[in-house]
Coordinates of C-alpha atoms in Angstrom, one line a residue:
M19 CA 155.6 80.6 80.8
E20 CA 154.7 82.1 84.3
T21 CA 154.4 86.3 84.3
Y22 CA 154.9 87.9 87.7
T23 CA 156.2 91.2 88.7
R24 CA 159.8 92.4 89.4
K25 CA 160.1 95.4 91.4
R26 CA 164.6 96.9 91.4
G27 CA 165.9 100.3 91.9
H28 CA 168.2 102.3 90.3
R29 CA 170.3 105.0 91.7
A30 CA 171.7 107.9 89.8
R31 CA 173.7 110.9 90.8
L32 CA 171.6 114.9 90.5
A33 CA 172.9 117.7 88.8
L34 CA 171.9 120.4 91.0
S35 CA 172.6 124.5 91.1
P36 CA 173.1 125.9 94.4
A37 CA 169.9 127.3 94.7
Q38 CA 168.3 124.0 94.2
E39 CA 171.0 122.4 96.4
D40 CA 170.2 124.7 98.9
R41 CA 166.4 124.1 98.7
L42 CA 166.4 120.6 98.6
N43 CA 168.3 120.6 102.0
R44 CA 165.8 122.7 103.6
Q45 CA 162.8 120.3 102.0
A46 CA 164.8 117.6 103.5
H47 CA 165.4 119.2 107.0
A48 CA 161.6 119.7 107.1
G49 CA 160.9 116.3 106.8
R50 CA 163.1 115.6 109.3
A51 CA 161.4 118.0 111.7
L52 CA 158.3 116.7 110.8
W53 CA 159.0 113.5 112.2
N54 CA 160.4 114.7 115.3
L55 CA 157.2 116.0 115.9
L56 CA 155.3 113.0 115.3
H57 CA 157.5 111.6 117.4
D58 CA 157.1 113.9 120.3
L59 CA 153.0 113.8 119.9
F60 CA 153.1 110.1 119.7
S61 CA 155.1 109.9 122.8
M62 CA 153.2 112.2 125.1
C63 CA 150.0 110.4 124.2
G64 CA 151.5 106.8 124.7
R65 CA 150.1 103.8 122.8
E66 CA 146.3 103.8 123.7
R67 CA 145.8 107.7 123.1
R68 CA 147.6 108.1 120.2
P69 CA 145.6 110.1 117.0
S70 CA 144.5 108.5 113.8
L71 CA 146.1 109.0 111.0
A72 CA 143.2 111.0 109.6
Y73 CA 143.8 113.6 112.3
L74 CA 147.5 113.2 111.6
E75 CA 146.9 114.2 107.8
G76 CA 144.4 117.1 108.8
E77 CA 147.0 118.6 111.1
I78 CA 149.7 118.4 108.7
R79 CA 148.0 120.1 105.9
W80 CA 146.8 122.5 108.1
A81 CA 150.9 123.1 109.3
R82 CA 152.3 123.4 105.6
K83 CA 149.1 126.4 105.1
N84 CA 150.7 128.1 107.9
V85 CA 154.2 127.7 109.0
D86 CA 156.6 128.7 106.5
W87 CA 159.3 126.2 106.5
L88 CA 157.0 123.4 107.0
G89 CA 155.5 124.6 103.8
M90 CA 158.7 123.8 101.8
L91 CA 158.2 120.3 102.2
P92 CA 155.7 118.7 99.5
A93 CA 152.4 117.4 100.5
Q94 CA 153.3 114.2 98.9
A95 CA 156.3 114.4 100.9
A96 CA 154.7 115.0 104.2
Q97 CA 152.2 112.1 103.6
A98 CA 154.9 109.8 103.1
V99 CA 156.7 111.1 106.4
L100 CA 153.8 110.3 108.6
K101 CA 153.4 106.9 106.6
T102 CA 157.1 105.5 107.3
Y103 CA 157.0 106.4 110.8
H104 CA 153.5 104.5 111.1
Q105 CA 154.9 101.9 109.7
A106 CA 158.1 101.9 111.8
W107 CA 155.6 101.8 115.2
V108 CA 153.6 98.5 113.5
R109 CA 156.7 97.4 113.2
C110 CA 157.9 97.5 116.7
W111 CA 154.5 96.5 117.5
E112 CA 154.7 93.1 115.8
G113 CA 158.1 92.5 117.0
K114 CA 159.9 92.8 114.0
G115 CA 161.7 96.1 114.5
G116 CA 162.8 98.8 117.3
A117 CA 161.1 101.9 118.1
P118 CA 161.4 104.8 115.9
G119 CA 163.5 107.8 117.7
F120 CA 164.5 111.2 117.6
K121 CA 166.3 112.2 114.2
S122 CA 169.2 114.7 115.0
R123 CA 170.3 117.2 113.0
L124 CA 173.9 116.4 112.2
R125 CA 173.5 112.0 112.5
S126 CA 170.4 111.8 110.2
A127 CA 170.6 111.4 106.8
L128 CA 168.6 113.7 104.5
S129 CA 166.1 113.0 102.5
V130 CA 162.9 113.9 100.6
D131 CA 160.4 110.9 99.0
V132 CA 158.6 111.2 95.4
P133 CA 156.2 108.6 95.9
Q134 CA 154.2 108.8 93.0
G135 CA 156.1 108.4 89.8
R136 CA 153.5 110.3 87.3
D137 CA 154.7 113.2 89.1
L138 CA 158.6 112.7 87.8
R139 CA 158.3 112.8 83.9
V140 CA 161.4 111.1 83.3
V141 CA 163.0 111.9 79.8
R142 CA 166.6 111.2 78.6
V143 CA 167.9 114.0 76.6
H144 CA 171.3 112.9 75.9
R145 CA 173.5 110.2 75.6
R146 CA 174.9 110.8 79.4
W147 CA 172.1 112.7 80.9
G148 CA 168.5 112.8 82.1
M149 CA 165.8 114.9 83.2
V150 CA 163.1 114.4 85.9
N151 CA 160.7 116.8 87.8
I152 CA 160.9 117.2 91.2
P153 CA 158.0 119.0 93.1
K154 CA 158.6 122.1 94.4
L155 CA 162.2 122.4 92.3
G156 CA 161.1 121.7 88.8
R157 CA 163.2 120.3 86.2
I158 CA 166.2 118.5 87.4
R159 CA 169.2 116.5 85.4
F160 CA 170.4 113.5 86.5
R161 CA 173.1 111.2 85.4
W162 CA 172.2 108.3 82.9
T163 CA 173.4 105.4 83.3
K164 CA 170.9 102.7 82.7
D165 CA 168.0 102.2 81.1
L166 CA 164.7 103.0 82.7
P167 CA 161.6 101.0 82.1
G168 CA 158.8 102.8 80.4
V169 CA 161.6 105.7 79.3
S170 CA 164.4 104.4 77.2
R171 CA 163.4 102.6 73.8
R172 CA 165.2 99.2 74.7
C173 CA 162.8 98.6 78.0
P174 CA 159.5 100.2 76.7
A175 CA 157.5 97.3 79.2
G176 CA 156.8 98.7 82.8
R177 CA 157.0 102.4 84.9
I178 CA 158.5 104.1 87.6
T179 CA 156.2 104.1 90.3
G180 CA 158.3 106.7 92.5
A181 CA 161.9 107.8 93.5
R182 CA 163.9 109.0 96.9
L183 CA 166.1 111.9 97.0
T184 CA 169.1 110.8 98.9
K185 CA 172.4 112.9 99.9
D186 CA 175.5 111.2 101.2
A187 CA 178.7 112.9 101.7
L188 CA 179.4 112.7 97.6
G189 CA 176.1 114.8 97.2
W190 CA 172.2 114.1 96.3
H191 CA 171.2 111.4 94.8
I192 CA 168.4 110.2 93.2
A193 CA 166.9 106.1 93.6
F194 CA 163.9 105.1 91.4
R195 CA 161.1 102.7 92.2
A196 CA 160.6 100.7 89.1
E197 CA 158.9 97.6 88.3
W198 CA 157.4 95.7 85.0
A199 CA 156.1 92.2 84.2
V200 CA 158.5 89.9 83.0
K201 CA 157.9 86.1 82.1
D202 CA 159.7 83.7 84.3
P203 CA 162.9 82.2 82.7
P204 CA 162.8 78.6 82.3
P205 CA 165.2 76.5 84.5
Q206 CA 168.4 75.5 83.4
A207 CA 170.3 72.5 83.9
W208 CA 172.7 72.6 87.1
S209 CA 174.7 70.2 85.5
E210 CA 175.3 72.6 82.6
S211 CA 177.1 75.3 84.9
H212 CA 177.6 75.1 88.4
V213 CA 180.1 77.0 90.6
G214 CA 181.4 77.2 94.1
I215 CA 182.4 80.3 95.5
D216 CA 184.6 80.8 98.4
R217 CA 185.0 84.6 99.8
G218 CA 188.3 85.2 101.5
I219 CA 190.6 88.7 102.3
I220 CA 193.8 88.0 100.2
V221 CA 191.9 86.4 97.5
P222 CA 188.4 88.3 97.2
I223 CA 186.1 86.0 95.4
A224 CA 187.7 82.2 94.4
L225 CA 185.5 80.1 92.0
S226 CA 185.9 76.3 92.0
D227 CA 187.0 76.5 88.4
G228 CA 190.3 78.1 89.2
T229 CA 189.7 81.7 88.5
S230 CA 189.4 84.3 90.8
Y231 CA 188.0 88.0 90.9
D232 CA 190.6 90.8 92.6
H233 CA 190.1 94.0 93.2
R234 CA 192.5 96.8 94.0
P235 CA 192.9 99.1 97.3
W236 CA 189.4 100.9 97.3
L237 CA 191.5 104.2 98.2
T238 CA 194.8 104.9 96.6
A239 CA 198.1 106.3 98.6
T240 CA 197.5 109.6 98.2
E241 CA 193.5 109.1 99.6
Q242 CA 194.7 106.6 102.3
A243 CA 197.4 109.6 103.2
C244 CA 194.5 112.1 103.3
L245 CA 192.0 109.8 105.1
L246 CA 194.9 108.7 108.1
Q247 CA 196.0 112.9 108.0
A248 CA 192.1 113.8 108.8
E249 CA 191.7 110.9 110.8
R250 CA 194.3 112.3 113.2
Q251 CA 193.1 116.2 112.7
A252 CA 189.8 115.4 114.1
T253 CA 191.2 113.5 117.2
H254 CA 193.3 116.6 117.7
R255 CA 190.5 119.1 117.5
R256 CA 188.2 116.8 119.5
R257 CA 190.4 117.4 122.3
Y258 CA 189.7 120.8 122.4
R259 CA 186.2 120.4 122.4
K260 CA 184.2 121.3 125.4
T261 CA 181.7 119.2 126.8
G262 CA 178.3 120.5 125.9
K263 CA 179.6 122.9 123.5
Q264 CA 178.8 123.5 119.8
T265 CA 181.2 121.7 117.3
S266 CA 183.4 123.9 115.6
K267 CA 183.3 124.6 111.8
R268 CA 187.0 123.7 111.8
L269 CA 185.9 120.3 113.2
H270 CA 183.2 119.7 111.3
S271 CA 185.2 119.9 108.1
V272 CA 187.5 117.6 108.7
Y273 CA 184.5 115.4 109.4
D274 CA 183.2 116.1 105.9
R275 CA 186.3 115.3 104.6
I276 CA 186.6 112.3 106.2
E277 CA 182.8 111.0 104.9
G278 CA 183.7 112.4 101.6
L279 CA 186.7 109.6 101.2
R280 CA 184.8 107.2 102.7
A281 CA 182.1 107.4 100.9
R282 CA 183.8 107.2 97.3
A283 CA 185.6 104.2 98.5
K284 CA 182.1 102.5 99.4
R285 CA 180.7 104.0 95.8
R286 CA 184.0 101.8 94.1
V287 CA 183.1 98.5 96.2
L288 CA 179.4 98.8 95.1
D289 CA 180.7 99.4 91.3
W290 CA 183.1 96.2 91.7
Q291 CA 180.3 94.1 93.0
H292 CA 177.7 95.0 90.3
K293 CA 180.5 94.0 87.7
T294 CA 181.4 90.9 89.3
T295 CA 178.1 89.6 90.6
T296 CA 176.9 90.1 86.8
A297 CA 179.5 88.2 85.2
I298 CA 179.1 85.2 87.6
A299 CA 175.3 85.1 87.2
D300 CA 176.1 85.1 83.3
R301 CA 178.2 82.4 83.6
F302 CA 176.9 79.7 85.8
T303 CA 173.5 78.2 86.8
L304 CA 173.8 77.0 90.1
V305 CA 176.2 79.2 92.4
S306 CA 176.9 77.7 96.0
V307 CA 178.3 80.0 98.5
E308 CA 179.1 79.3 102.3
Q309 CA 176.8 80.2 104.7
L310 CA 178.8 82.6 107.4
A311 CA 177.8 83.8 110.3
I312 CA 179.9 87.4 109.4
T313 CA 178.4 89.1 112.3
N314 CA 180.3 86.6 114.7
M315 CA 182.9 86.9 112.9
L316 CA 183.6 90.2 113.4
K317 CA 183.2 90.3 117.4
S318 CA 185.7 92.1 119.3
A319 CA 188.8 89.9 120.5
R320 CA 188.8 93.0 123.3
G321 CA 187.8 90.2 126.1
T322 CA 186.6 91.7 129.7
L323 CA 188.6 93.0 132.9
A324 CA 188.8 89.2 134.2
A325 CA 189.6 87.7 131.4
P326 CA 191.4 89.9 128.6
G327 CA 191.6 89.0 125.2
T328 CA 195.1 88.4 123.2
N329 CA 195.7 89.8 119.9
V330 CA 193.5 92.5 120.3
S331 CA 194.8 94.7 117.9
Q332 CA 195.3 92.1 115.0
K333 CA 191.8 90.9 115.3
S334 CA 190.6 94.2 115.0
G335 CA 192.5 94.8 111.8
L336 CA 191.6 91.5 110.3
N337 CA 187.7 92.8 111.2
R338 CA 188.1 96.2 109.4
R339 CA 189.2 93.9 106.6
I340 CA 186.4 91.7 106.5
A341 CA 183.9 94.3 106.5
A342 CA 185.2 96.5 104.1
E343 CA 184.7 93.5 101.8
A344 CA 181.1 93.6 102.5
W345 CA 180.5 89.6 102.1
G346 CA 176.6 89.4 102.7
R347 CA 176.0 91.9 99.8
T348 CA 178.3 90.4 97.3
V349 CA 175.8 87.1 98.3
R350 CA 172.3 89.1 98.2
L351 CA 173.2 90.9 94.8
L352 CA 174.3 87.1 93.3
D353 CA 170.9 85.8 94.6
Y354 CA 168.8 88.5 92.9
K355 CA 171.0 88.3 89.4
V356 CA 171.5 84.6 89.1
T357 CA 167.6 84.3 90.1
A358 CA 166.5 86.5 87.5
R359 CA 168.0 84.3 85.0
G360 CA 166.7 81.2 86.0
G361 CA 169.2 79.8 88.0
A362 CA 169.5 79.2 92.2
L363 CA 171.8 80.2 94.6
V364 CA 172.7 77.4 97.8
R365 CA 174.1 78.3 101.3
V366 CA 176.0 75.3 101.8
P367 CA 177.5 75.1 105.6
A368 CA 180.6 76.5 106.3
P369 CA 182.6 74.0 108.9
G370 CA 185.1 71.7 106.8
T371 CA 184.9 73.3 103.7
S372 CA 188.2 74.7 104.2
L373 CA 190.1 71.7 105.7
R374 CA 188.8 69.1 103.9
C375 CA 190.4 68.0 100.7
S376 CA 188.7 68.6 97.1
V377 CA 190.1 65.7 95.4
C378 CA 190.4 62.7 98.2
N379 CA 187.5 64.1 99.9
T380 CA 189.0 63.9 103.5
I381 CA 189.9 65.8 106.2
T382 CA 193.5 65.1 108.0
P383 CA 195.0 67.6 110.6
G384 CA 197.6 70.1 109.2
S385 CA 196.9 70.0 106.0
R386 CA 195.6 73.8 105.7
E387 CA 199.5 75.1 105.6
S388 CA 198.7 78.6 105.3
Q389 CA 196.1 81.4 104.5
A390 CA 197.0 80.2 100.8
N391 CA 198.3 76.9 100.9
F392 CA 196.9 73.7 100.9
M393 CA 198.5 70.3 101.2
C394 CA 196.7 66.9 101.5
K395 CA 198.7 65.3 104.5
N396 CA 196.8 61.4 103.2
L397 CA 199.7 59.8 101.8
A398 CA 197.3 58.0 99.2
C399 CA 196.4 61.6 98.0
G400 CA 199.2 64.1 98.5
W401 CA 197.3 67.0 96.4
S402 CA 198.7 70.3 97.1
G403 CA 197.4 73.9 95.6
N404 CA 195.5 77.1 96.5
A405 CA 193.6 77.1 99.8
D406 CA 191.1 79.2 98.4
H407 CA 190.1 77.1 95.5
N408 CA 190.0 73.6 97.4
A409 CA 187.8 75.4 99.5
S410 CA 185.6 76.6 96.8
R411 CA 185.4 73.1 95.1
N412 CA 184.1 71.6 98.4
I413 CA 181.5 74.3 98.4
D414 CA 180.5 73.3 94.5
R415 CA 180.3 69.8 95.3
A416 CA 178.3 70.6 98.9
G417 CA 176.3 72.7 96.9
L418 CA 175.2 70.0 94.2
E419 CA 174.1 67.5 96.5
L420 CA 172.1 70.0 98.5
A421 CA 170.4 71.6 95.4
S422 CA 169.5 67.3 94.5
A423 CA 167.8 67.1 97.6
A424 CA 166.0 70.1 97.3
G425 CA 164.6 69.5 94.1
R426 CA 163.8 72.2 91.3
A427 CA 162.4 74.5 93.5
V428 CA 163.6 77.9 93.1
V429 CA 163.2 81.2 95.5
R430 CA 161.8 84.3 93.1
Q431 CA 163.3 87.5 93.9
T432 CA 161.0 90.2 93.2

């Protein structure tokens, strides 16, 4: 049985004191300013005369010794900023991404990298809390929600290779980078457990076996009312903001409230997606999903001045609901979880899956009566049922055909 290295990340919430949070904010802003300094230097020199990495490393060491606010940034974090900036340019030159740009103080996410795992010294001190060492900050508590390799008794093998501290509207978090050696799981028989998945809005996830996974609204009625009120306040206060003038503290406070509510909704989305995809990966070996062009589905219906669109507001509401479900992330989570268990995920072409009858395998006009109901207009069939489950059965059948044609090849996610 083949052995390979699996790499995963785990994100946990940090419990910082006010002094530690202030110092970490200063470190993150120092890293952002270092990025901007590198960007200015590269922009002035041009591609042909850009300085070497060795020269830049020496300049960064000198600046950390002689500039107080740059000295707050740990040496390894400063080297990580240089490495990340250089890799961004390499990807740009290879045509894999755009050129790196200036990082604004207000629009850029704060982050500090700890590239060496040996400096973290992670230990578990309580059922709910662990301790981690952060350079220039000391020992910090973090919320323990998952066993870490090399630390937990249940996961003794493996090691933590590094971490990244990030800040969002809900506070500071730490994302551990871990790796460990695992044995390639034996391939499972697809005929034993296979399922097709139809993603929707009314029914978020419908399975071909008749079950479905639903969720509550990501925000409660009270939270939705608070979000609407904050958005109206922001719109009102933006009217009195003069062009070129600094944003007022009152407007910043409203922005913070909006970001906090949206971050809370996103956290609930991720929690539901992880639990749902884990349950599906534990039950089935072959999972088939539609290959949707989500970017094209989210295009606006506004049109142009010469040819204005119709039902623009309805299409905008539909786009918001599709984006809130995060269908692409659901497939990515399913992909690595099913593969890690010895199964496979198959992407099925989307055309015809919702219009075809899953019993007689024919497409007749008018069979899709509504968003929720399907009634086959073929006189020899006449089957009726839920439209989402009908589509999921078609996806399951097409996935089995594609998997049988492709053989037993499984793409391993590391």
